[in-house]
Amino acid sequence: MSTSVLVINCGSSSIKYALVSERREDRIFGLAENLGSADARIKGVTMGGAALELSIPHADHEKALETILERLAHHNPQAIGHRVVHGGTLTKAELLTPEIIERIREATPLAPLHNPAHLVGIEATMRLFPELPQVAVFDTAFHQTMPSHAYRYALPKFLYTQHNVRRYGFHGTSHAYVSERGSMLAGSFKQGGWLTAHLGNGSSTCAIWNGQSVDTSMGLTPLEGVVMGTRSGDVDPSIHSFLASNLGWDIYKIDKMLNSQSGLLGLSDLSNDMRTLIEASEQGNEDAALAIEVFCYRLAKSLAGLSCGLPRIDGLFFTGGIGENSAYIREKTVSYLPHFGFNLSKELNDNLKRGTEGRIDHGTGPQIWVVPTDEEGRIAKETEHVVDEVTASATKKSDAEAAIA
Ligand code: AMP
């Protein structure tokens, strides 16, 4: 299969879409937002780069998907690839069948904010386009190669064996793409030991050995790990009993605080947006400066910890909105890893053009690269791969049946 794949990422009131063809520059993409409200609309970019803005008042997921597909139908997508955050113990992208949809539903308690929204999108596209092959690509799948000493919590065994309580990891599509692309740029495709730092509104780190994830910062849910826009990252789990006993908070309030009011926003009491914090700290805002410092220090600590999973470190890849665009955050983070022998070039780091890939070290010690992530491209590639595999095995089966007949 060689033409285009429609990539869909359904949130609770939004749908991100991208029509991915072989040429990255031909990509059509957009966002349907405020679904279910009078203000529902689609904003995007058409072929050739023209802006698109379309009002779709009160449209739900199904109506929005119908509108998106109507507009894209003449590009003749060959398949649909759905981003699904939690695949439970599914280890790779899968063709959507009733059984796989059930497995996604079963993983809902592990991703209560994400999986139900994905299921709405999946069910709508299956109803609207029953003839198109559809594939689920999981954020968790790439991390299924982690060894048990990395994915098990030191908790009673039955919580793992009977209730699947373990570390899963997320952002797998991004870590997989960036480590593959980065190791290729470094001349050692899928070989050696690499650390990736995906730094956006959600952030995570990963250790990759010979192309496989061996450890990552996120855990049972995307709350564990480094400091994020509004998520706390690691905290002492006793925070729950402390807040319940002393402030009378219930579990929902604590969960909301840890997920939506913490991280950069909580520390700075100003914003979850790194650009805003950098500007504020330059103007003397001490809370913003502290938020940045905690972010970089804890990030470096996470990378240092993950390095235990690697026999050797060949280098570090930065990606995500912050990792790709902020030389300041990259420099500060590397400065907290003095004993790893990284030799960042201030000139190369400062001068790297936004949105481009490039090496930013002096050429001695472990390499440091910026690699813009491409989750949509990776989802499209995995979707094509699954469809090709299914087609090949169906052809083989019908050949075998013809031979017997
Ligand atoms: P993402 O979730 O990957 O889109 O990344 C969003 C984050 O990237 C936000 O915190 C932005 O402030 C941050 N970001 C984007 N551009 C810059 C920049 N030039 N400097 C610092 N942070 C940036």
XYZ file of C-alpha atoms and ligand atoms in Angstrom:
428
model
C 0.000 0.000 0.000
C 1.498 3.336 -0.911
C -1.070 6.150 -0.887
C -2.571 8.039 2.027
C -3.669 7.187 5.555
C -6.055 9.291 7.614
C -4.765 9.594 11.180
C -7.374 10.362 13.844
C -6.766 11.356 17.460
C -10.053 11.740 19.353
C -10.189 13.654 22.628
C -13.260 14.211 24.787
C -14.361 17.344 22.892
C -11.879 17.481 20.033
C -10.558 15.481 17.094
C -7.115 15.981 15.597
C -6.763 14.663 12.070
C -4.045 14.384 9.466
C -4.047 12.918 6.011
C -0.561 11.521 5.648
C 0.828 10.679 2.234
C 4.319 9.592 1.316
C 5.530 13.179 0.973
C 5.506 14.832 4.414
C 5.122 18.279 2.851
C 1.787 17.236 1.267
C 0.161 16.695 4.630
C -3.369 17.952 5.285
C -4.190 18.413 8.954
C -6.558 20.066 11.361
C -8.481 20.095 14.583
C -12.217 19.855 15.242
C -12.801 21.493 18.604
C -15.532 22.461 21.086
C -17.555 19.468 19.895
C -21.082 19.337 21.271
C -21.217 23.127 21.759
C -22.595 25.989 19.625
C -18.987 26.998 19.027
C -17.926 23.679 17.436
C -15.573 24.264 14.501
C -12.871 22.775 12.329
C -9.593 24.623 11.930
C -6.913 23.293 9.683
C -4.681 23.458 6.683
C -5.639 22.232 3.219
C -3.386 20.775 0.517
C -1.034 23.567 -0.516
C -1.036 25.157 2.933
C -4.195 27.324 2.783
C -5.966 27.905 6.114
C -9.354 26.294 6.695
C -11.947 27.428 9.239
C -15.383 25.868 9.247
C -18.189 26.351 11.758
C -20.087 23.141 12.606
C -22.493 24.273 15.394
C -23.473 21.527 17.878
C -21.655 18.848 15.873
C -20.771 15.711 17.842
C -17.815 13.414 17.092
C -19.700 11.533 14.386
C -20.877 14.678 12.574
C -17.395 16.214 12.768
C -15.782 13.028 11.416
C -18.332 12.924 8.621
C -17.484 16.528 7.673
C -13.728 15.863 7.829
C -14.018 12.732 5.695
C -16.330 14.405 3.165
C -13.689 17.069 2.639
C -10.909 14.515 2.325
C -12.745 11.793 0.370
C -11.369 12.891 -3.020
C -7.841 12.249 -1.708
C -8.894 8.618 -1.470
C -7.501 7.534 1.923
C -6.633 3.835 1.942
C -6.964 3.265 5.682
C -7.635 5.009 8.978
C -5.130 4.924 11.841
C -6.438 5.768 15.311
C -4.168 6.981 18.089
C -5.177 5.117 21.249
C -3.473 6.095 24.499
C -3.829 2.847 26.437
C -3.641 -0.585 24.869
C -3.299 -2.444 28.170
C -1.039 -5.397 27.414
C -1.413 -5.195 23.605
C 2.131 -5.106 22.294
C 1.686 -3.700 18.775
C -0.668 -1.843 16.446
C -3.755 -3.906 15.611
C -6.439 -4.032 12.926
C -9.685 -2.946 14.582
C -11.956 -5.936 15.103
C -14.729 -6.403 17.696
C -12.178 -8.263 19.869
C -9.576 -5.468 19.738
C -12.251 -2.842 20.428
C -13.210 -4.878 23.504
C -9.558 -4.962 24.646
C -9.429 -1.139 24.328
C -12.625 -0.929 26.378
C -11.102 -3.207 29.023
C -8.113 -0.843 29.336
C -10.454 2.108 30.087
C -9.931 2.055 33.886
C -6.230 2.647 33.155
C -6.916 5.698 30.929
C -10.342 6.978 31.957
C -9.902 10.352 30.263
C -8.577 9.079 26.945
C -9.856 5.626 25.961
C -13.608 6.447 26.095
C -13.038 9.371 23.696
C -11.002 7.147 21.341
C -13.821 4.573 21.386
C -16.368 7.222 20.390
C -14.193 8.097 17.385
C -13.533 4.477 16.470
C -17.203 3.545 16.597
C -18.175 6.582 14.525
C -15.597 5.926 11.793
C -16.483 2.202 11.714
C -20.145 3.143 11.150
C -19.339 5.803 8.570
C -16.634 3.941 6.633
C -17.144 0.207 7.080
C -15.221 -0.525 3.889
C -11.955 1.127 5.016
C -9.444 -0.904 7.073
C -8.954 0.741 10.468
C -6.021 0.275 12.811
C -5.394 1.227 16.454
C -1.885 2.441 17.294
C -1.195 2.481 21.028
C 0.938 4.945 23.011
C 1.773 2.106 25.374
C 2.836 -0.539 22.820
C 6.444 0.607 22.316
C 7.130 0.157 26.044
C 5.947 -3.452 26.159
C 9.597 -4.492 25.700
C 10.495 -3.154 29.171
C 11.883 -5.867 31.445
C 9.826 -6.783 34.508
C 12.287 -5.086 36.864
C 11.456 -1.821 35.063
C 7.695 -2.260 34.777
C 6.801 -3.790 38.151
C 5.975 -1.630 41.175
C 7.129 -2.770 44.611
C 3.512 -3.499 45.586
C 1.731 -6.731 46.604
C 1.955 -9.235 43.735
C -1.800 -9.769 43.358
C -2.263 -6.146 42.301
C -0.205 -7.000 39.242
C -1.455 -10.521 38.561
C -5.153 -9.855 39.193
C -5.541 -6.128 38.468
C -2.786 -5.302 35.917
C -1.208 -2.699 38.204
C 2.186 -2.126 36.580
C 4.110 0.544 34.720
C 2.981 0.889 31.078
C 4.575 4.110 29.810
C 3.127 6.502 27.214
C 4.221 8.737 24.298
C 5.502 5.476 22.779
C 4.782 6.579 19.218
C 6.946 9.662 19.715
C 9.816 7.877 21.517
C 9.799 5.168 18.827
C 9.871 7.668 15.950
C 12.453 9.985 17.492
C 14.849 7.222 18.552
C 14.600 5.552 15.161
C 15.062 8.771 13.198
C 17.748 10.068 15.574
C 19.804 6.875 15.540
C 19.595 6.898 11.745
C 20.881 10.489 11.628
C 23.656 9.448 14.028
C 24.661 6.638 11.637
C 23.685 3.730 13.912
C 20.088 2.932 12.934
C 18.308 1.245 15.857
C 21.648 0.400 17.480
C 23.156 1.443 20.790
C 21.829 3.186 23.874
C 19.792 6.378 23.614
C 17.804 8.603 25.933
C 14.813 10.538 24.598
C 13.180 13.562 26.250
C 9.710 14.277 24.852
C 8.944 17.701 26.339
C 5.558 19.238 25.601
C 2.507 19.985 27.670
C 2.789 16.311 28.618
C 6.406 15.201 29.034
C 8.200 11.898 29.407
C 11.619 10.328 29.047
C 12.659 6.948 27.673
C 15.739 4.718 27.542
C 16.138 2.766 24.295
C 18.592 -0.056 23.695
C 19.023 -1.387 20.139
C 15.693 0.138 19.091
C 13.645 -1.178 22.022
C 12.254 0.688 25.017
C 13.906 -0.611 28.203
C 12.486 1.957 30.623
C 10.393 5.108 30.630
C 9.296 7.777 33.089
C 5.494 7.417 32.893
C 3.844 4.519 34.695
C 0.390 3.074 35.287
C -0.985 6.421 34.084
C 0.609 9.450 32.381
C 0.937 11.194 35.774
C 4.166 9.501 36.894
C 7.578 10.880 35.994
C 8.861 14.336 35.111
C 7.219 17.721 35.757
C 4.635 18.586 33.058
C 2.447 21.549 32.091
C -0.266 20.833 34.656
C 0.722 17.351 35.928
C 2.889 16.978 39.022
C 5.004 14.038 37.883
C 6.462 12.019 40.772
C 5.256 12.898 44.268
C 5.327 10.958 47.516
C 2.212 8.713 47.264
C 1.471 9.608 50.904
C 0.304 12.988 49.589
C -3.141 11.350 49.257
C -3.471 10.379 52.920
C -1.840 13.648 54.031
C -4.366 15.790 52.128
C -7.291 13.553 53.084
C -6.400 13.627 56.795
C -5.357 17.261 57.068
C -7.503 19.089 54.492
C -10.402 16.637 54.179
C -9.908 16.289 50.406
C -11.473 13.336 48.602
C -9.722 11.217 45.989
C -11.298 13.124 43.047
C -10.116 16.463 44.314
C -6.593 15.141 44.887
C -6.528 13.529 41.440
C -7.695 16.753 39.806
C -5.074 18.764 41.674
C -2.267 16.386 40.638
C -3.395 16.224 36.983
C -4.725 19.704 36.218
C -3.415 22.205 38.759
C 0.160 21.088 39.374
C 3.363 20.922 37.303
C 4.595 24.192 35.788
C 1.213 25.803 36.454
C 1.183 24.809 40.115
C 4.781 25.790 40.810
C 4.607 29.147 39.015
C 1.031 30.011 39.960
C 1.072 31.671 36.531
C 0.959 29.370 33.499
C 1.461 25.841 32.167
C 3.097 27.292 29.067
C 6.897 27.195 29.031
C 7.239 30.184 26.707
C 5.202 32.356 29.094
C 7.330 31.174 32.033
C 10.627 31.889 30.283
C 9.423 35.410 29.450
C 8.154 35.965 33.007
C 11.385 34.724 34.552
C 13.381 37.067 32.292
C 11.296 39.870 33.750
C 12.188 38.813 37.291
C 9.268 36.515 38.252
C 10.853 34.220 40.865
C 8.069 31.625 40.849
C 8.411 31.234 37.083
C 12.195 30.903 37.461
C 11.768 28.230 40.133
C 9.247 26.301 37.990
C 11.788 26.196 35.131
C 14.573 25.115 37.491
C 12.487 22.287 38.996
C 11.415 21.192 35.495
C 15.019 20.945 34.234
C 16.489 19.427 37.400
C 13.810 16.739 37.683
C 14.105 16.034 33.965
C 17.875 15.541 34.288
C 17.305 13.323 37.336
C 14.869 11.194 35.327
C 17.330 10.835 32.430
C 20.123 9.907 34.841
C 17.867 7.301 36.474
C 16.811 5.784 33.147
C 20.445 5.507 32.100
C 20.660 2.512 34.507
C 18.699 0.569 31.870
C 21.383 1.113 29.222
C 24.683 -0.768 28.878
C 26.143 2.471 27.447
C 24.892 5.914 26.449
C 25.381 6.916 22.837
C 23.337 10.058 23.142
C 20.269 12.089 23.969
C 17.404 13.240 21.730
C 15.216 16.254 22.560
C 11.731 16.523 21.065
C 8.213 17.955 21.695
C 7.228 21.654 21.709
C 9.721 22.535 24.456
C 12.473 20.105 23.434
C 12.367 21.210 19.797
C 12.089 24.944 20.381
C 13.850 25.938 23.577
C 17.655 26.101 23.484
C 17.492 27.527 27.014
C 15.730 24.462 28.478
C 18.044 22.065 26.609
C 21.142 23.857 27.907
C 19.845 24.027 31.475
C 18.887 20.328 31.477
C 22.263 19.191 30.157
C 23.998 21.389 32.765
C 22.393 19.181 35.452
C 24.094 16.080 33.943
C 27.773 17.059 34.357
C 29.062 13.533 35.025
C 27.747 12.047 31.735
C 30.400 13.723 29.590
C 27.873 15.612 27.425
C 29.560 18.460 25.601
C 26.781 20.777 24.395
C 27.766 23.393 21.820
C 26.175 26.676 22.849
C 26.510 27.966 19.326
C 24.898 24.944 17.626
C 22.193 24.777 20.295
C 21.299 28.483 20.091
C 21.390 28.590 16.309
C 19.348 25.490 15.514
C 16.449 26.688 13.384
C 13.059 26.065 14.990
C 11.340 22.937 13.805
C 14.473 21.457 12.236
C 16.570 18.454 13.215
C 20.229 18.774 14.054
C 23.161 17.801 16.238
C 24.012 20.263 19.014
C 27.155 18.896 20.690
C 30.873 19.520 20.068
C 31.471 16.034 18.675
C 33.022 14.570 21.807
C 31.171 12.535 24.432
C 27.608 11.232 23.985
C 25.800 12.909 21.088
C 22.978 15.424 21.606
C 20.351 15.900 18.899
C 17.102 17.754 18.403
C 14.662 15.574 16.446
C 11.182 17.028 15.751
C 8.647 14.350 16.530
C 6.172 13.056 13.937
C 3.527 11.035 15.736
C 1.067 11.257 12.827
C 3.688 10.026 10.363
C 4.567 7.130 12.641
C 0.891 6.190 13.162
C 0.364 6.259 9.374
C 3.419 4.036 8.864
C 2.281 1.512 11.468
C -1.237 1.542 9.999
C 0.139 0.778 6.528
C 2.257 -1.989 7.975
C -0.702 -3.680 9.691
C -2.896 -3.382 6.583
C -0.121 -4.812 4.380
C 0.351 -7.729 6.789
C -3.378 -8.487 6.922
C -3.676 -8.281 3.119
C -0.651 -10.574 2.652
C -1.985 -13.168 5.079
C -5.478 -13.069 3.469
C -3.900 -13.605 0.034
C -1.830 -16.508 1.366
C -4.927 -18.081 2.918
C -7.005 -17.791 -0.266
C -4.100 -19.189 -2.358
C -3.867 -22.149 0.032
C -7.649 -22.696 -0.153
C -7.554 -22.560 -3.972
C -4.719 -25.118 -4.000
C -6.721 -27.517 -1.758
C -9.867 -27.060 -3.869
P 3.459 20.448 22.728
O 2.535 19.903 23.794
O 4.462 19.451 22.234
O 2.745 21.171 21.615
O 4.345 21.604 23.448
C 3.760 22.696 24.083
C 4.803 23.396 24.933
O 5.910 23.816 24.113
C 4.281 24.637 25.631
O 4.715 24.657 26.980
C 4.974 25.768 24.866
O 5.183 26.912 25.645
C 6.290 25.106 24.544
N 7.037 25.873 23.520
C 6.730 26.042 22.222
N 7.653 26.878 21.649
C 8.529 27.230 22.629
C 9.696 28.047 22.678
N 10.148 28.698 21.610
N 10.344 28.166 23.857
C 9.910 27.522 24.954
N 8.822 26.726 24.969
C 8.149 26.584 23.827
